[in-house]
PDB file of C-alpha atoms in Angstrom:
ATOM      1  CA  MET A 192       0.000   0.000   0.000  1.00 90.00           C
ATOM      2  CA  LEU A 193       1.449   3.317  -1.056  1.00 96.00           C
ATOM      3  CA  PRO A 194       1.488   6.184   1.430  1.00 98.00           C
ATOM      4  CA  VAL A 195      -0.991   8.946   0.634  1.00 98.00           C
ATOM      5  CA  VAL A 196      -0.465  12.710   0.478  1.00 98.00           C
ATOM      6  CA  ILE A 197      -3.501  15.033   0.424  1.00 98.00           C
ATOM      7  CA  LEU A 198      -3.213  18.496  -1.140  1.00 98.00           C
ATOM      8  CA  PRO A 199      -5.955  20.922   0.020  1.00 98.00           C
ATOM      9  CA  GLY A 200      -8.081  23.041  -2.267  1.00 97.00           C
ATOM     10  CA  TYR A 201      -7.687  26.751  -2.883  1.00 95.00           C
ATOM     11  CA  LEU A 202      -7.609  28.868   0.288  1.00 95.00           C
ATOM     12  CA  ALA A 203      -8.305  25.770   2.415  1.00 95.00           C
ATOM     13  CA  PRO A 204      -6.237  24.827   5.469  1.00 96.00           C
ATOM     14  CA  ALA A 205      -4.941  21.339   6.145  1.00 97.00           C
ATOM     15  CA  SER A 206      -7.273  20.995   9.127  1.00 96.00           C
ATOM     16  CA  ASP A 207     -10.300  20.779   6.793  1.00 95.00           C
ATOM     17  CA  TYR A 208      -8.907  17.458   5.564  1.00 97.00           C
ATOM     18  CA  TYR A 209      -8.127  15.793   8.882  1.00 97.00           C
ATOM     19  CA  PRO A 210     -11.408  13.805   8.849  1.00 96.00           C
ATOM     20  CA  LEU A 211     -10.516  12.472   5.374  1.00 97.00           C
ATOM     21  CA  ARG A 212      -7.001  11.696   6.584  1.00 98.00           C
ATOM     22  CA  ASP A 213      -8.285   9.938   9.688  1.00 98.00           C
ATOM     23  CA  GLU A 214     -10.785   7.828   7.766  1.00 98.00           C
ATOM     24  CA  LEU A 215      -8.114   6.669   5.322  1.00 98.00           C
ATOM     25  CA  ARG A 216      -5.819   5.881   8.235  1.00 98.00           C
ATOM     26  CA  ARG A 217      -8.597   3.857   9.812  1.00 97.00           C
ATOM     27  CA  LEU A 218      -8.829   1.900   6.578  1.00 97.00           C
ATOM     28  CA  GLY A 219      -5.130   1.103   6.758  1.00 96.00           C
ATOM     29  CA  TRP A 220      -3.289   3.724   4.733  1.00 97.00           C
ATOM     30  CA  ARG A 221      -0.433   5.909   5.876  1.00 97.00           C
ATOM     31  CA  VAL A 222      -1.683   9.453   5.159  1.00 98.00           C
ATOM     32  CA  GLU A 223      -0.381  12.985   5.547  1.00 98.00           C
ATOM     33  CA  VAL A 224      -1.976  16.301   4.612  1.00 98.00           C
ATOM     34  CA  VAL A 225       0.195  19.013   3.078  1.00 98.00           C
ATOM     35  CA  PRO A 226       0.464  21.414   6.060  1.00 98.00           C
ATOM     36  CA  LEU A 227      -1.084  24.513   4.542  1.00 98.00           C
ATOM     37  CA  LYS A 228      -2.870  27.336   6.314  1.00 98.00           C
ATOM     38  CA  VAL A 229      -5.233  29.862   4.755  1.00 97.00           C
ATOM     39  CA  ARG A 230      -2.384  32.388   4.698  1.00 97.00           C
ATOM     40  CA  SER A 231      -0.230  29.931   2.741  1.00 98.00           C
ATOM     41  CA  TRP A 232      -2.358  30.717  -0.294  1.00 98.00           C
ATOM     42  CA  LEU A 233      -2.108  34.510  -0.104  1.00 97.00           C
ATOM     43  CA  PRO A 234       0.990  34.775  -2.364  1.00 97.00           C
ATOM     44  CA  THR A 235      -0.968  32.988  -5.121  1.00 96.00           C
ATOM     45  CA  LEU A 236      -3.949  35.351  -5.183  1.00 94.00           C
ATOM     46  CA  GLY A 237      -4.811  37.135  -8.403  1.00 90.00           C
ATOM     47  CA  GLY A 238      -3.583  34.335 -10.641  1.00 90.00           C
ATOM     48  CA  ARG A 239       0.013  34.522  -9.455  1.00 94.00           C
ATOM     49  CA  PRO A 240       2.173  31.372  -9.654  1.00 96.00           C
ATOM     50  CA  VAL A 241       1.391  28.521  -7.266  1.00 97.00           C
ATOM     51  CA  THR A 242       5.089  27.938  -6.592  1.00 98.00           C
ATOM     52  CA  PRO A 243       4.719  28.471  -2.793  1.00 98.00           C
ATOM     53  CA  ILE A 244       2.199  25.608  -2.674  1.00 98.00           C
ATOM     54  CA  LEU A 245       4.394  23.377  -4.840  1.00 98.00           C
ATOM     55  CA  ARG A 246       7.314  23.894  -2.447  1.00 98.00           C
ATOM     56  CA  VAL A 247       5.295  22.682   0.550  1.00 98.00           C
ATOM     57  CA  LEU A 248       3.875  19.795  -1.472  1.00 98.00           C
ATOM     58  CA  GLU A 249       7.353  18.667  -2.497  1.00 98.00           C
ATOM     59  CA  ALA A 250       8.633  18.880   1.080  1.00 98.00           C
ATOM     60  CA  THR A 251       5.685  16.789   2.281  1.00 98.00           C
ATOM     61  CA  VAL A 252       6.145  14.129  -0.409  1.00 98.00           C
ATOM     62  CA  GLN A 253       9.850  13.857   0.337  1.00 98.00           C
ATOM     63  CA  SER A 254       9.193  13.590   4.067  1.00 98.00           C
ATOM     64  CA  VAL A 255       6.600  10.842   3.558  1.00 98.00           C
ATOM     65  CA  LEU A 256       8.930   8.892   1.267  1.00 98.00           C
ATOM     66  CA  THR A 257      11.778   9.158   3.790  1.00 98.00           C
ATOM     67  CA  THR A 258       9.773   8.128   6.831  1.00 97.00           C
ATOM     68  CA  SER A 259       7.815   5.362   5.076  1.00 97.00           C
ATOM     69  CA  GLY A 260      10.645   3.913   3.010  1.00 97.00           C
ATOM     70  CA  ALA A 261       8.324   3.845  -0.011  1.00 97.00           C
ATOM     71  CA  SER A 262       9.489   4.726  -3.514  1.00 97.00           C
ATOM     72  CA  HIS A 263       6.228   6.404  -4.577  1.00 98.00           C
ATOM     73  CA  VAL A 264       3.103   8.013  -3.117  1.00 98.00           C
ATOM     74  CA  THR A 265      -0.536   8.351  -4.031  1.00 98.00           C
ATOM     75  CA  LEU A 266      -1.431  12.018  -4.372  1.00 98.00           C
ATOM     76  CA  ILE A 267      -4.982  13.216  -3.664  1.00 98.00           C
ATOM     77  CA  GLY A 268      -5.769  16.756  -4.772  1.00 98.00           C
ATOM     78  CA  HIS A 269      -9.025  18.451  -3.832  1.00 98.00           C
ATOM     79  CA  SER A 270     -10.383  21.204  -6.081  1.00 97.00           C
ATOM     80  CA  ALA A 271      -7.460  23.412  -7.206  1.00 97.00           C
ATOM     81  CA  GLY A 272      -5.165  20.943  -5.456  1.00 98.00           C
ATOM     82  CA  GLY A 273      -5.844  18.580  -8.353  1.00 98.00           C
ATOM     83  CA  TRP A 274      -4.542  20.800 -11.135  1.00 98.00           C
ATOM     84  CA  ILE A 275      -1.696  22.025  -8.938  1.00 98.00           C
ATOM     85  CA  SER A 276      -0.776  18.356  -8.539  1.00 98.00           C
ATOM     86  CA  ARG A 277      -0.665  18.017 -12.330  1.00 98.00           C
ATOM     87  CA  ILE A 278       1.849  20.872 -12.460  1.00 98.00           C
ATOM     88  CA  TYR A 279       3.845  19.103  -9.744  1.00 98.00           C
ATOM     89  CA  LEU A 280       4.008  15.904 -11.810  1.00 98.00           C
ATOM     90  CA  GLY A 281       5.477  17.742 -14.764  1.00 98.00           C
ATOM     91  CA  ASP A 282       8.933  17.519 -16.289  1.00 97.00           C
ATOM     92  CA  GLN A 283       8.827  20.922 -18.007  1.00 98.00           C
ATOM     93  CA  PRO A 284       9.769  24.213 -16.312  1.00 98.00           C
ATOM     94  CA  TYR A 285       7.025  26.040 -14.454  1.00 98.00           C
ATOM     95  CA  GLU A 286       8.140  29.533 -13.459  1.00 96.00           C
ATOM     96  CA  GLY A 287      11.715  28.394 -14.046  1.00 97.00           C
ATOM     97  CA  GLN A 288      11.581  25.221 -11.954  1.00 97.00           C
ATOM     98  CA  VAL A 289      11.009  21.571 -12.848  1.00 98.00           C
ATOM     99  CA  TRP A 290       9.281  19.551 -10.104  1.00 98.00           C
ATOM    100  CA  ALA A 291       9.214  16.147 -11.852  1.00 98.00           C
ATOM    101  CA  GLY A 292       6.800  14.706  -9.309  1.00 98.00           C
ATOM    102  CA  GLN A 293       5.938  11.991 -11.827  1.00 98.00           C
ATOM    103  CA  GLN A 294       9.081  10.246 -10.555  1.00 98.00           C
ATOM    104  CA  ARG A 295       7.597  10.019  -7.047  1.00 98.00           C
ATOM    105  CA  VAL A 296       3.837   9.671  -7.663  1.00 98.00           C
ATOM    106  CA  ARG A 297       2.177   6.450  -8.829  1.00 98.00           C
ATOM    107  CA  ILE A 298      -1.516   7.471  -8.529  1.00 98.00           C
ATOM    108  CA  LEU A 299      -3.216  10.875  -8.771  1.00 98.00           C
ATOM    109  CA  ILE A 300      -6.788  11.191  -7.508  1.00 98.00           C
ATOM    110  CA  THR A 301      -8.567  14.506  -8.016  1.00 98.00           C
ATOM    111  CA  LEU A 302     -11.686  15.435  -6.052  1.00 98.00           C
ATOM    112  CA  GLY A 303     -13.965  17.970  -7.730  1.00 98.00           C
ATOM    113  CA  THR A 304     -11.033  19.593  -9.511  1.00 98.00           C
ATOM    114  CA  PRO A 305     -11.844  22.268 -12.115  1.00 97.00           C
ATOM    115  CA  HIS A 306      -9.491  21.006 -14.820  1.00 97.00           C
ATOM    116  CA  THR A 307     -10.703  23.823 -17.093  1.00 94.00           C
ATOM    117  CA  SER A 308     -11.487  27.458 -16.368  1.00 89.00           C
ATOM    118  CA  GLN A 309     -12.791  30.571 -18.107  1.00 85.00           C
ATOM    119  CA  GLU A 310     -11.964  32.647 -15.023  1.00 82.00           C
ATOM    120  CA  ARG A 311      -9.148  35.068 -15.798  1.00 78.00           C
ATOM    121  CA  TRP A 312      -7.296  34.622 -12.516  1.00 80.00           C
ATOM    122  CA  THR A 313      -6.869  30.848 -12.901  1.00 86.00           C
ATOM    123  CA  ARG A 314      -6.828  30.572 -16.693  1.00 85.00           C
ATOM    124  CA  ARG A 315      -3.079  31.194 -17.029  1.00 89.00           C
ATOM    125  CA  ASN A 316      -2.103  28.308 -14.750  1.00 94.00           C
ATOM    126  CA  LEU A 317      -4.705  25.960 -16.208  1.00 94.00           C
ATOM    127  CA  GLU A 318      -3.763  26.787 -19.780  1.00 94.00           C
ATOM    128  CA  PHE A 319      -0.171  25.924 -18.890  1.00 96.00           C
ATOM    129  CA  VAL A 320      -1.033  22.532 -17.418  1.00 97.00           C
ATOM    130  CA  ASN A 321      -3.596  21.596 -20.080  1.00 96.00           C
ATOM    131  CA  THR A 322      -1.305  22.607 -22.931  1.00 96.00           C
ATOM    132  CA  THR A 323       1.833  21.046 -21.475  1.00 98.00           C
ATOM    133  CA  TYR A 324       0.289  17.922 -19.893  1.00 98.00           C
ATOM    134  CA  PRO A 325      -3.112  17.330 -21.537  1.00 98.00           C
ATOM    135  CA  GLY A 326      -5.437  14.725 -20.087  1.00 98.00           C
ATOM    136  CA  ALA A 327      -4.023  11.726 -18.241  1.00 98.00           C
ATOM    137  CA  TYR A 328      -0.613  12.676 -19.572  1.00 98.00           C
ATOM    138  CA  TYR A 329       1.788  10.211 -17.933  1.00 98.00           C
ATOM    139  CA  SER A 330       1.053   6.623 -18.931  1.00 97.00           C
ATOM    140  CA  HIS A 331       2.785   5.199 -15.852  1.00 98.00           C
ATOM    141  CA  ILE A 332       0.511   7.175 -13.492  1.00 98.00           C
ATOM    142  CA  ARG A 333      -3.060   6.164 -12.717  1.00 98.00           C
ATOM    143  CA  TYR A 334      -5.319   9.212 -12.950  1.00 98.00           C
ATOM    144  CA  VAL A 335      -8.665   9.012 -11.147  1.00 98.00           C
ATOM    145  CA  CYS A 336     -11.004  12.004 -11.382  1.00 98.00           C
ATOM    146  CA  LEU A 337     -14.081  12.271  -9.141  1.00 98.00           C
ATOM    147  CA  ALA A 338     -17.049  14.498  -9.944  1.00 98.00           C
ATOM    148  CA  GLY A 339     -20.198  15.203  -7.963  1.00 97.00           C
ATOM    149  CA  LYS A 340     -23.647  15.413  -9.527  1.00 97.00           C
ATOM    150  CA  ALA A 341     -25.539  17.206  -6.776  1.00 93.00           C
ATOM    151  CA  ILE A 342     -26.799  20.582  -7.990  1.00 93.00           C
ATOM    152  CA  TYR A 343     -28.025  21.758 -11.376  1.00 94.00           C
ATOM    153  CA  GLY A 344     -26.950  25.292 -12.145  1.00 94.00           C
ATOM    154  CA  THR A 345     -29.686  27.851 -12.714  1.00 93.00           C
ATOM    155  CA  PRO A 346     -29.647  31.661 -12.617  1.00 90.00           C
ATOM    156  CA  TYR A 347     -33.112  31.616 -11.054  1.00 88.00           C
ATOM    157  CA  GLY A 348     -34.335  30.954  -7.539  1.00 80.00           C
ATOM    158  CA  SER A 349     -32.132  31.460  -4.489  1.00 81.00           C
ATOM    159  CA  PHE A 350     -28.865  33.367  -4.259  1.00 80.00           C
ATOM    160  CA  ALA A 351     -27.124  30.022  -3.691  1.00 79.00           C
ATOM    161  CA  ASN A 352     -28.507  28.757  -7.018  1.00 84.00           C
ATOM    162  CA  TRP A 353     -27.217  31.875  -8.757  1.00 89.00           C
ATOM    163  CA  LEU A 354     -23.748  31.413  -7.217  1.00 90.00           C
ATOM    164  CA  THR A 355     -23.655  27.804  -8.383  1.00 93.00           C
ATOM    165  CA  TYR A 356     -24.665  28.834 -11.905  1.00 95.00           C
ATOM    166  CA  GLN A 357     -21.941  31.504 -12.006  1.00 94.00           C
ATOM    167  CA  SER A 358     -19.323  29.087 -10.664  1.00 94.00           C
ATOM    168  CA  TYR A 359     -20.137  26.522 -13.342  1.00 96.00           C
ATOM    169  CA  LYS A 360     -20.131  29.179 -16.069  1.00 94.00           C
ATOM    170  CA  LEU A 361     -16.747  30.567 -14.977  1.00 92.00           C
ATOM    171  CA  THR A 362     -15.338  27.063 -15.020  1.00 93.00           C
ATOM    172  CA  SER A 363     -16.726  25.521 -18.196  1.00 91.00           C
ATOM    173  CA  GLY A 364     -18.482  28.366 -20.015  1.00 90.00           C
ATOM    174  CA  GLU A 365     -21.872  26.763 -19.345  1.00 92.00           C
ATOM    175  CA  GLY A 366     -23.832  27.431 -16.169  1.00 95.00           C
ATOM    176  CA  ALA A 367     -26.886  25.269 -16.854  1.00 95.00           C
ATOM    177  CA  CYS A 368     -25.368  21.880 -16.068  1.00 96.00           C
ATOM    178  CA  TRP A 369     -24.822  19.408 -13.245  1.00 97.00           C
ATOM    179  CA  GLY A 370     -21.982  19.620 -10.766  1.00 96.00           C
ATOM    180  CA  ASP A 371     -20.972  19.469  -7.141  1.00 95.00           C
ATOM    181  CA  GLY A 372     -22.065  23.019  -6.392  1.00 93.00           C
ATOM    182  CA  VAL A 373     -18.719  24.522  -7.423  1.00 95.00           C
ATOM    183  CA  THR A 374     -17.279  22.433 -10.266  1.00 97.00           C
ATOM    184  CA  PRO A 375     -19.380  21.064 -13.133  1.00 97.00           C
ATOM    185  CA  VAL A 376     -19.112  17.361 -13.888  1.00 98.00           C
ATOM    186  CA  ALA A 377     -17.520  17.836 -17.318  1.00 95.00           C
ATOM    187  CA  ALA A 378     -14.731  20.028 -15.937  1.00 97.00           C
ATOM    188  CA  SER A 379     -13.945  17.505 -13.184  1.00 98.00           C
ATOM    189  CA  HIS A 380     -12.964  14.786 -15.652  1.00 98.00           C
ATOM    190  CA  LEU A 381      -9.842  14.292 -17.759  1.00 98.00           C
ATOM    191  CA  ALA A 382      -9.457  12.515 -21.076  1.00 98.00           C
ATOM    192  CA  GLY A 383      -7.872   9.114 -20.527  1.00 98.00           C
ATOM    193  CA  ALA A 384      -8.473   9.060 -16.755  1.00 98.00           C
ATOM    194  CA  HIS A 385     -10.701   6.808 -14.669  1.00 98.00           C
ATOM    195  CA  ASN A 386     -13.585   9.287 -14.511  1.00 98.00           C
ATOM    196  CA  LEU A 387     -16.174   8.722 -11.782  1.00 98.00           C
ATOM    197  CA  THR A 388     -19.386  10.624 -11.005  1.00 98.00           C
ATOM    198  CA  TYR A 389     -21.252  10.403  -7.708  1.00 98.00           C
ATOM    199  CA  ASP A 390     -24.863  11.450  -7.312  1.00 97.00           C
ATOM    200  CA  GLY A 391     -25.579  13.833  -4.455  1.00 94.00           C
ATOM    201  CA  VAL A 392     -21.921  14.546  -3.614  1.00 96.00           C
ATOM    202  CA  LEU A 393     -20.963  18.141  -2.824  1.00 95.00           C
ATOM    203  CA  HIS A 394     -17.699  19.945  -3.420  1.00 95.00           C
ATOM    204  CA  ALA A 395     -16.378  20.808   0.018  1.00 91.00           C
ATOM    205  CA  PRO A 396     -16.145  19.311   3.511  1.00 86.00           C
ATOM    206  CA  ARG A 397     -18.706  21.806   4.836  1.00 71.00           C
ATOM    207  CA  SER A 398     -22.094  21.841   3.141  1.00 57.00           C
ATOM    208  CA  ARG A 399     -23.589  25.278   2.474  1.00 53.00           C
ATOM    209  CA  LEU A 400     -27.024  23.843   1.732  1.00 53.00           C
ATOM    210  CA  ARG A 401     -29.538  24.688   4.447  1.00 50.00           C
ATOM    211  CA  ASP A 402     -31.841  21.868   3.380  1.00 52.00           C
ATOM    212  CA  ARG A 403     -29.019  19.307   3.225  1.00 64.00           C
ATOM    213  CA  PRO A 404     -26.555  20.167   6.014  1.00 63.00           C
ATOM    214  CA  ASP A 405     -25.407  16.538   6.220  1.00 75.00           C
ATOM    215  CA  ALA A 406     -24.981  16.009   2.464  1.00 85.00           C
ATOM    216  CA  PRO A 407     -21.766  14.087   1.730  1.00 94.00           C
ATOM    217  CA  TRP A 408     -18.665  15.375   0.010  1.00 96.00           C
ATOM    218  CA  TYR A 409     -15.909  13.359  -1.667  1.00 97.00           C
ATOM    219  CA  GLY A 410     -14.204  12.711   1.653  1.00 96.00           C
ATOM    220  CA  SER A 411     -17.248  11.484   3.575  1.00 96.00           C
ATOM    221  CA  PRO A 412     -16.810   7.900   4.844  1.00 96.00           C
ATOM    222  CA  GLU A 413     -19.641   6.501   2.720  1.00 96.00           C
ATOM    223  CA  ILE A 414     -18.146   8.050  -0.438  1.00 97.00           C
ATOM    224  CA  ILE A 415     -14.565   7.062   0.384  1.00 97.00           C
ATOM    225  CA  ALA A 416     -15.804   3.482   0.585  1.00 96.00           C
ATOM    226  CA  SER A 417     -16.713   3.629  -3.115  1.00 96.00           C
ATOM    227  CA  TRP A 418     -13.366   4.959  -4.377  1.00 97.00           C
ATOM    228  CA  GLN A 419     -10.787   3.625  -1.921  1.00 95.00           C
ATOM    229  CA  SER A 420     -10.050   0.670  -4.212  1.00 95.00           C
ATOM    230  CA  TYR A 421      -8.305   3.086  -6.583  1.00 96.00           C
ATOM    231  CA  LEU A 422      -5.663   3.680  -3.912  1.00 95.00           C
ATOM    232  CA  ASP A 423      -4.331   0.140  -4.496  1.00 84.00           C
ATOM    233  CA  ILE A 424      -1.692  -0.319  -7.178  1.00 77.00           C
TER     234      ILE A 424
END
């Protein structure tokens, strides 16, 4: 069993992912969360390079490899953490540095990652990764992409519905579609990956739906049970 490293989503602290970490540990995996705080993301605001996040990710991967004695890890990236992980895998310079994480990662699992974007602040980074490493780029890495089909985007109704519609539209160019409340299903998948869609699964650890406060997200125990098999090589 490969050790697992979890990379948080944009502006999220590591602590949001401790329940996911603990559940995977209970199931038998060695798991660490990249130790980010909300302030760790501040240097990346406005579409600036995600190099500060990549540095902490690399340090975490190296630490896990050293302490576990393993040669590779499984990398789980939530939301923006998924496309940042794809930059990390790469063997071409990003902002003057090559990370070559593909030498240390055997499996990449993305949770509700917007692999495309029309939003001007994230477009530059996503255009780089999708142009340089399109789809499930590395044949020796297993790519698994999870999407949630929980909320249909509509500009009508509640303010929450309008926000969902706008989020989908900024991501894929189409707001009237299904998604996890933040990322539409189509944007969560990659060509050539194991693409999975889960009904009723929301984007983040904390539900913002008043009528469904206990709705699951990708890291809820009952959902983990359906994708944990992909952690095995």
